[in-house]
GROMACS .gro file of C-alpha atoms in nm:
model
  325
    1UNK     CA    1   1.582   0.047  -0.539
    2UNK     CA    2   1.500  -0.201  -0.262
    3UNK     CA    3   1.144  -0.318  -0.196
    4UNK     CA    4   1.203  -0.392   0.172
    5UNK     CA    5   1.373  -0.057   0.225
    6UNK     CA    6   1.098   0.130   0.042
    7UNK     CA    7   0.831  -0.042   0.252
    8UNK     CA    8   1.014   0.029   0.578
    9UNK     CA    9   1.059   0.395   0.490
   10UNK     CA   10   0.694   0.413   0.389
   11UNK     CA   11   0.574   0.266   0.720
   12UNK     CA   12   0.819   0.473   0.923
   13UNK     CA   13   0.734   0.802   0.757
   14UNK     CA   14   0.361   0.735   0.760
   15UNK     CA   15   0.364   0.641   1.128
   16UNK     CA   16   0.580   0.942   1.219
   17UNK     CA   17   0.352   1.183   1.030
   18UNK     CA   18   0.039   1.045   1.195
   19UNK     CA   19   0.200   1.054   1.541
   20UNK     CA   20   0.320   1.411   1.487
   21UNK     CA   21  -0.025   1.513   1.370
   22UNK     CA   22  -0.190   1.348   1.672
   23UNK     CA   23   0.053   1.520   1.908
   24UNK     CA   24  -0.018   1.856   1.747
   25UNK     CA   25  -0.391   1.795   1.800
   26UNK     CA   26  -0.374   1.695   2.168
   27UNK     CA   27  -0.088   1.923   2.274
   28UNK     CA   28  -0.317   2.210   2.387
   29UNK     CA   29  -0.520   1.969   2.600
   30UNK     CA   30  -0.210   1.817   2.756
   31UNK     CA   31  -0.056   2.157   2.829
   32UNK     CA   32  -0.371   2.290   2.994
   33UNK     CA   33  -0.420   1.975   3.200
   34UNK     CA   34  -0.063   1.968   3.330
   35UNK     CA   35  -0.073   2.335   3.428
   36UNK     CA   36  -0.402   2.296   3.613
   37UNK     CA   37  -0.321   1.995   3.831
   38UNK     CA   38  -0.285   2.210   4.141
   39UNK     CA   39  -0.587   2.427   4.071
   40UNK     CA   40  -0.891   2.411   4.299
   41UNK     CA   41  -1.221   2.270   4.176
   42UNK     CA   42  -1.347   2.612   4.074
   43UNK     CA   43  -1.047   2.673   3.859
   44UNK     CA   44  -1.062   2.323   3.709
   45UNK     CA   45  -1.382   2.427   3.537
   46UNK     CA   46  -1.171   2.661   3.329
   47UNK     CA   47  -1.029   2.357   3.150
   48UNK     CA   48  -1.359   2.329   2.968
   49UNK     CA   49  -1.230   2.598   2.733
   50UNK     CA   50  -0.972   2.350   2.611
   51UNK     CA   51  -1.250   2.124   2.484
   52UNK     CA   52  -1.529   2.373   2.407
   53UNK     CA   53  -1.364   2.716   2.380
   54UNK     CA   54  -1.559   3.039   2.362
   55UNK     CA   55  -1.507   3.265   2.057
   56UNK     CA   56  -1.246   3.462   2.250
   57UNK     CA   57  -1.038   3.148   2.301
   58UNK     CA   58  -1.059   3.008   1.949
   59UNK     CA   59  -0.723   3.154   1.843
   60UNK     CA   60  -0.556   2.933   2.104
   61UNK     CA   61  -0.704   2.616   1.953
   62UNK     CA   62  -0.801   2.685   1.592
   63UNK     CA   63  -0.480   2.548   1.444
   64UNK     CA   64  -0.481   2.222   1.641
   65UNK     CA   65  -0.853   2.177   1.573
   66UNK     CA   66  -0.786   2.219   1.202
   67UNK     CA   67  -0.526   1.945   1.223
   68UNK     CA   68  -0.778   1.733   1.414
   69UNK     CA   69  -1.006   1.747   1.111
   70UNK     CA   70  -0.711   1.649   0.891
   71UNK     CA   71  -0.628   1.359   1.124
   72UNK     CA   72  -0.988   1.238   1.133
   73UNK     CA   73  -1.014   1.256   0.754
   74UNK     CA   74  -0.695   1.052   0.717
   75UNK     CA   75  -0.814   0.787   0.963
   76UNK     CA   76  -1.147   0.755   0.784
   77UNK     CA   77  -0.982   0.734   0.443
   78UNK     CA   78  -0.734   0.472   0.567
   79UNK     CA   79  -1.010   0.265   0.724
   80UNK     CA   80  -1.215   0.298   0.406
   81UNK     CA   81  -0.919   0.181   0.197
   82UNK     CA   82  -0.864  -0.123   0.419
   83UNK     CA   83  -1.232  -0.215   0.416
   84UNK     CA   84  -1.261  -0.161   0.042
   85UNK     CA   85  -0.957  -0.375  -0.036
   86UNK     CA   86  -1.086  -0.658   0.183
   87UNK     CA   87  -1.435  -0.644   0.034
   88UNK     CA   88  -1.318  -0.630  -0.330
   89UNK     CA   89  -1.072  -0.913  -0.275
   90UNK     CA   90  -1.342  -1.125  -0.114
   91UNK     CA   91  -1.582  -1.065  -0.403
   92UNK     CA   92  -1.315  -1.143  -0.663
   93UNK     CA   93  -1.200  -1.460  -0.489
   94UNK     CA   94  -1.555  -1.586  -0.447
   95UNK     CA   95  -1.639  -1.520  -0.810
   96UNK     CA   96  -1.326  -1.701  -0.931
   97UNK     CA   97  -1.370  -1.996  -0.699
   98UNK     CA   98  -1.710  -2.060  -0.857
   99UNK     CA   99  -1.530  -2.164  -1.176
  100UNK     CA  100  -1.250  -2.364  -1.012
  101UNK     CA  101  -1.106  -2.619  -1.253
  102UNK     CA  102  -1.069  -2.986  -1.164
  103UNK     CA  103  -0.956  -3.118  -1.504
  104UNK     CA  104  -0.660  -3.356  -1.442
  105UNK     CA  105  -0.507  -3.306  -1.787
  106UNK     CA  106  -0.486  -2.930  -1.731
  107UNK     CA  107  -0.343  -2.968  -1.382
  108UNK     CA  108  -0.070  -3.223  -1.458
  109UNK     CA  109   0.207  -2.975  -1.543
  110UNK     CA  110   0.088  -2.730  -1.279
  111UNK     CA  111   0.087  -2.995  -1.005
  112UNK     CA  112   0.438  -3.107  -1.099
  113UNK     CA  113   0.573  -2.752  -1.089
  114UNK     CA  114   0.391  -2.663  -0.768
  115UNK     CA  115   0.550  -2.959  -0.592
  116UNK     CA  116   0.897  -2.874  -0.716
  117UNK     CA  117   0.852  -2.513  -0.597
  118UNK     CA  118   0.697  -2.615  -0.262
  119UNK     CA  119   0.366  -2.449  -0.347
  120UNK     CA  120   0.146  -2.750  -0.270
  121UNK     CA  121  -0.199  -2.642  -0.156
  122UNK     CA  122  -0.134  -2.277  -0.236
  123UNK     CA  123  -0.251  -2.266  -0.597
  124UNK     CA  124  -0.611  -2.224  -0.712
  125UNK     CA  125  -0.673  -2.313  -1.077
  126UNK     CA  126  -0.987  -2.158  -1.224
  127UNK     CA  127  -1.166  -2.223  -1.551
  128UNK     CA  128  -1.128  -1.904  -1.754
  129UNK     CA  129  -1.024  -1.854  -2.114
  130UNK     CA  130  -0.845  -1.525  -2.042
  131UNK     CA  131  -0.509  -1.511  -1.867
  132UNK     CA  132  -0.533  -1.435  -1.496
  133UNK     CA  133  -0.252  -1.490  -1.247
  134UNK     CA  134  -0.201  -1.311  -0.917
  135UNK     CA  135  -0.108  -1.357  -0.555
  136UNK     CA  136  -0.368  -1.283  -0.286
  137UNK     CA  137  -0.424  -1.328   0.086
  138UNK     CA  138  -0.283  -1.121   0.373
  139UNK     CA  139  -0.185  -1.379   0.633
  140UNK     CA  140  -0.171  -1.695   0.420
  141UNK     CA  141  -0.094  -1.586   0.063
  142UNK     CA  142  -0.217  -1.801  -0.224
  143UNK     CA  143  -0.188  -1.796  -0.602
  144UNK     CA  144  -0.470  -1.778  -0.853
  145UNK     CA  145  -0.409  -1.908  -1.206
  146UNK     CA  146  -0.660  -1.945  -1.486
  147UNK     CA  147  -0.665  -2.225  -1.741
  148UNK     CA  148  -0.609  -1.952  -2.000
  149UNK     CA  149  -0.258  -1.911  -1.861
  150UNK     CA  150  -0.186  -2.284  -1.897
  151UNK     CA  151  -0.300  -2.282  -2.258
  152UNK     CA  152  -0.064  -1.993  -2.343
  153UNK     CA  153   0.257  -2.092  -2.164
  154UNK     CA  154   0.499  -2.378  -2.205
  155UNK     CA  155   0.642  -2.549  -1.891
  156UNK     CA  156   0.945  -2.317  -1.864
  157UNK     CA  157   0.730  -2.007  -1.900
  158UNK     CA  158   0.479  -2.141  -1.648
  159UNK     CA  159   0.765  -2.207  -1.407
  160UNK     CA  160   0.880  -1.846  -1.450
  161UNK     CA  161   0.533  -1.720  -1.368
  162UNK     CA  162   0.504  -1.946  -1.061
  163UNK     CA  163   0.848  -1.838  -0.940
  164UNK     CA  164   0.744  -1.474  -0.972
  165UNK     CA  165   0.429  -1.531  -0.768
  166UNK     CA  166   0.621  -1.752  -0.522
  167UNK     CA  167   0.841  -1.454  -0.442
  168UNK     CA  168   0.531  -1.251  -0.352
  169UNK     CA  169   0.402  -1.539  -0.137
  170UNK     CA  170   0.730  -1.574   0.054
  171UNK     CA  171   0.755  -1.201   0.120
  172UNK     CA  172   0.388  -1.149   0.214
  173UNK     CA  173   0.354  -0.886  -0.056
  174UNK     CA  174  -0.029  -0.895  -0.057
  175UNK     CA  175  -0.032  -0.778   0.305
  176UNK     CA  176   0.242  -0.521   0.248
  177UNK     CA  177   0.063  -0.387  -0.059
  178UNK     CA  178  -0.262  -0.349   0.134
  179UNK     CA  179  -0.088  -0.170   0.421
  180UNK     CA  180   0.098   0.060   0.182
  181UNK     CA  181  -0.231   0.162   0.024
  182UNK     CA  182  -0.387   0.224   0.365
  183UNK     CA  183  -0.096   0.447   0.471
  184UNK     CA  184  -0.109   0.634   0.141
  185UNK     CA  185  -0.474   0.720   0.200
  186UNK     CA  186  -0.431   0.792   0.572
  187UNK     CA  187  -0.136   1.029   0.513
  188UNK     CA  188  -0.283   1.180   0.196
  189UNK     CA  189  -0.143   1.522   0.284
  190UNK     CA  190   0.219   1.400   0.249
  191UNK     CA  191   0.318   1.332  -0.115
  192UNK     CA  192   0.640   1.158  -0.010
  193UNK     CA  193   0.433   0.870   0.132
  194UNK     CA  194   0.259   0.821  -0.202
  195UNK     CA  195   0.595   0.839  -0.378
  196UNK     CA  196   0.739   0.569  -0.154
  197UNK     CA  197   0.431   0.354  -0.210
  198UNK     CA  198   0.471   0.376  -0.586
  199UNK     CA  199   0.842   0.303  -0.550
  200UNK     CA  200   0.763  -0.006  -0.345
  201UNK     CA  201   0.508  -0.131  -0.598
  202UNK     CA  202   0.767  -0.117  -0.877
  203UNK     CA  203   1.054  -0.250  -0.664
  204UNK     CA  204   0.871  -0.563  -0.550
  205UNK     CA  205   0.789  -0.658  -0.909
  206UNK     CA  206   1.145  -0.605  -1.025
  207UNK     CA  207   1.281  -0.807  -0.733
  208UNK     CA  208   1.036  -1.087  -0.812
  209UNK     CA  209   1.165  -1.083  -1.171
  210UNK     CA  210   1.523  -1.098  -1.043
  211UNK     CA  211   1.427  -1.398  -0.831
  212UNK     CA  212   1.292  -1.572  -1.141
  213UNK     CA  213   1.604  -1.499  -1.347
  214UNK     CA  214   1.834  -1.612  -1.065
  215UNK     CA  215   1.636  -1.934  -1.015
  216UNK     CA  216   1.621  -2.024  -1.385
  217UNK     CA  217   1.959  -1.888  -1.483
  218UNK     CA  218   1.813  -1.699  -1.779
  219UNK     CA  219   1.558  -1.427  -1.847
  220UNK     CA  220   1.416  -1.580  -2.165
  221UNK     CA  221   1.127  -1.782  -2.015
  222UNK     CA  222   1.013  -1.480  -1.814
  223UNK     CA  223   1.030  -1.248  -2.114
  224UNK     CA  224   0.842  -1.497  -2.329
  225UNK     CA  225   0.574  -1.532  -2.060
  226UNK     CA  226   0.536  -1.155  -2.033
  227UNK     CA  227   0.514  -1.126  -2.410
  228UNK     CA  228   0.244  -1.393  -2.433
  229UNK     CA  229   0.040  -1.267  -2.139
  230UNK     CA  230   0.083  -0.893  -2.191
  231UNK     CA  231   0.219  -0.771  -2.519
  232UNK     CA  232   0.021  -1.012  -2.737
  233UNK     CA  233  -0.303  -0.913  -2.571
  234UNK     CA  234  -0.527  -0.755  -2.835
  235UNK     CA  235  -0.654  -0.496  -2.590
  236UNK     CA  236  -0.305  -0.383  -2.489
  237UNK     CA  237  -0.248  -0.141  -2.774
  238UNK     CA  238  -0.577   0.042  -2.728
  239UNK     CA  239  -0.646   0.027  -2.356
  240UNK     CA  240  -0.310  -0.019  -2.189
  241UNK     CA  241  -0.191  -0.319  -1.990
  242UNK     CA  242  -0.455  -0.301  -1.721
  243UNK     CA  243  -0.730  -0.390  -1.966
  244UNK     CA  244  -1.073  -0.234  -2.001
  245UNK     CA  245  -1.263  -0.435  -1.742
  246UNK     CA  246  -1.009  -0.640  -1.551
  247UNK     CA  247  -0.925  -0.575  -1.185
  248UNK     CA  248  -0.592  -0.443  -1.074
  249UNK     CA  249  -0.567  -0.752  -0.858
  250UNK     CA  250  -0.631  -0.788  -0.486
  251UNK     CA  251  -0.261  -0.751  -0.418
  252UNK     CA  252  -0.142  -0.559  -0.719
  253UNK     CA  253   0.106  -0.836  -0.790
  254UNK     CA  254  -0.050  -0.989  -1.095
  255UNK     CA  255   0.118  -1.087  -1.419
  256UNK     CA  256  -0.174  -1.122  -1.656
  257UNK     CA  257  -0.332  -0.918  -1.929
  258UNK     CA  258  -0.626  -0.814  -1.714
  259UNK     CA  259  -0.442  -0.814  -1.385
  260UNK     CA  260  -0.118  -0.625  -1.398
  261UNK     CA  261   0.092  -0.478  -1.120
  262UNK     CA  262   0.053  -0.104  -1.084
  263UNK     CA  263  -0.004   0.148  -1.356
  264UNK     CA  264   0.115   0.168  -1.715
  265UNK     CA  265   0.415   0.370  -1.598
  266UNK     CA  266   0.507   0.105  -1.339
  267UNK     CA  267   0.483  -0.170  -1.599
  268UNK     CA  268   0.698   0.030  -1.840
  269UNK     CA  269   0.965   0.074  -1.571
  270UNK     CA  270   0.958  -0.300  -1.505
  271UNK     CA  271   0.995  -0.388  -1.874
  272UNK     CA  272   1.261  -0.121  -1.923
  273UNK     CA  273   1.464  -0.277  -1.644
  274UNK     CA  274   1.427  -0.628  -1.788
  275UNK     CA  275   1.503  -0.532  -2.147
  276UNK     CA  276   1.751  -0.248  -2.107
  277UNK     CA  277   1.883  -0.280  -1.752
  278UNK     CA  278   1.776   0.076  -1.666
  279UNK     CA  279   1.697   0.135  -1.301
  280UNK     CA  280   1.349   0.270  -1.217
  281UNK     CA  281   1.301   0.642  -1.171
  282UNK     CA  282   1.374   0.781  -0.827
  283UNK     CA  283   1.163   1.024  -0.628
  284UNK     CA  284   1.158   1.379  -0.757
  285UNK     CA  285   1.304   1.666  -0.553
  286UNK     CA  286   0.981   1.866  -0.537
  287UNK     CA  287   0.816   1.574  -0.352
  288UNK     CA  288   1.082   1.593  -0.080
  289UNK     CA  289   1.055   1.972  -0.067
  290UNK     CA  290   0.677   1.985  -0.036
  291UNK     CA  291   0.672   1.704   0.223
  292UNK     CA  292   0.938   1.885   0.428
  293UNK     CA  293   0.726   2.201   0.423
  294UNK     CA  294   0.419   2.006   0.540
  295UNK     CA  295   0.605   1.835   0.828
  296UNK     CA  296   0.761   2.166   0.929
  297UNK     CA  297   0.417   2.326   0.931
  298UNK     CA  298   0.273   2.053   1.154
  299UNK     CA  299   0.568   2.084   1.393
  300UNK     CA  300   0.522   2.462   1.404
  301UNK     CA  301   0.154   2.421   1.487
  302UNK     CA  302   0.245   2.171   1.760
  303UNK     CA  303   0.483   2.415   1.928
  304UNK     CA  304   0.266   2.722   1.876
  305UNK     CA  305  -0.061   2.561   1.987
  306UNK     CA  306   0.103   2.415   2.298
  307UNK     CA  307   0.256   2.750   2.394
  308UNK     CA  308  -0.066   2.945   2.335
  309UNK     CA  309  -0.275   2.691   2.527
  310UNK     CA  310  -0.035   2.692   2.821
  311UNK     CA  311  -0.032   3.071   2.825
  312UNK     CA  312  -0.413   3.079   2.813
  313UNK     CA  313  -0.443   2.830   3.100
  314UNK     CA  314  -0.204   3.027   3.320
  315UNK     CA  315  -0.381   3.355   3.242
  316UNK     CA  316  -0.725   3.207   3.313
  317UNK     CA  317  -0.611   3.068   3.647
  318UNK     CA  318  -0.463   3.404   3.744
  319UNK     CA  319  -0.774   3.597   3.641
  320UNK     CA  320  -1.053   3.351   3.718
  321UNK     CA  321  -1.255   3.619   3.884
  322UNK     CA  322  -1.285   3.811   3.560
  323UNK     CA  323  -1.512   3.549   3.404
  324UNK     CA  324  -1.493   3.433   3.045
  325UNK     CA  325  -1.350   3.097   2.954
   0.00000   0.00000   0.00000
């Protein structure tokens, strides 16, 4: 599983599906317009049926108009997802910045590590007793860390956490995560897009863990950090790793007990890979099958609606004296 490949396939498939849907919606209008270029002004009025058809002409446009509703719903849901993510991130960042820590003794180890990892000016330390650590920011990613994290981790474990978040910073994962969520909502009718988004969310966390292990030469500091921040959390056994009230994180790339990447299943796949070396689950066959049926259906509507609209335009031009649309 490759995070970059999953993201590229996600963007490519989502863009293709939206473009195909848009083409299926406007194909009747394009066909009618092209066939009526040489018509006189009286006949050009017949093109109004392409935009506001009479009941007799609805069969020629009903399918593409249905897809237009689907397209509009997807656009609204995608825009809502983007706006919601931006607003929630802004609220969370503002609330955490109100308790920013300036205690030198707590920052000493953090400052030393941030310099060695070239993260100067990209880390915000906040005064909180619980463990919070995540990467945020679309264009200029930053890292949030609470003082609760510093009190739980030794220098090696803190380095592992910073390396994990550094990977997300270098690969602009906050922006990619936001875009993947937008595409998932915009192309809600295609389950393969959601499957690729979930695959990407798991893959980027595993690759960040690999980056940590490669940089430190061992997986022990990372495993100890995960144990202290996740598995020792008192709420973990009863509520799951996302916690009862904690956010999922503005980017979904957190490594804290109240701010964990993805769902319980995604976390389990990540831990299973670290502990047992088992690769994450792939996409199921029924997802590919259903998505293929959906794309085939949209393509069929595109061809059928275009043909029917062209036929209707030609017939109306030939029989304009008979009235109707």
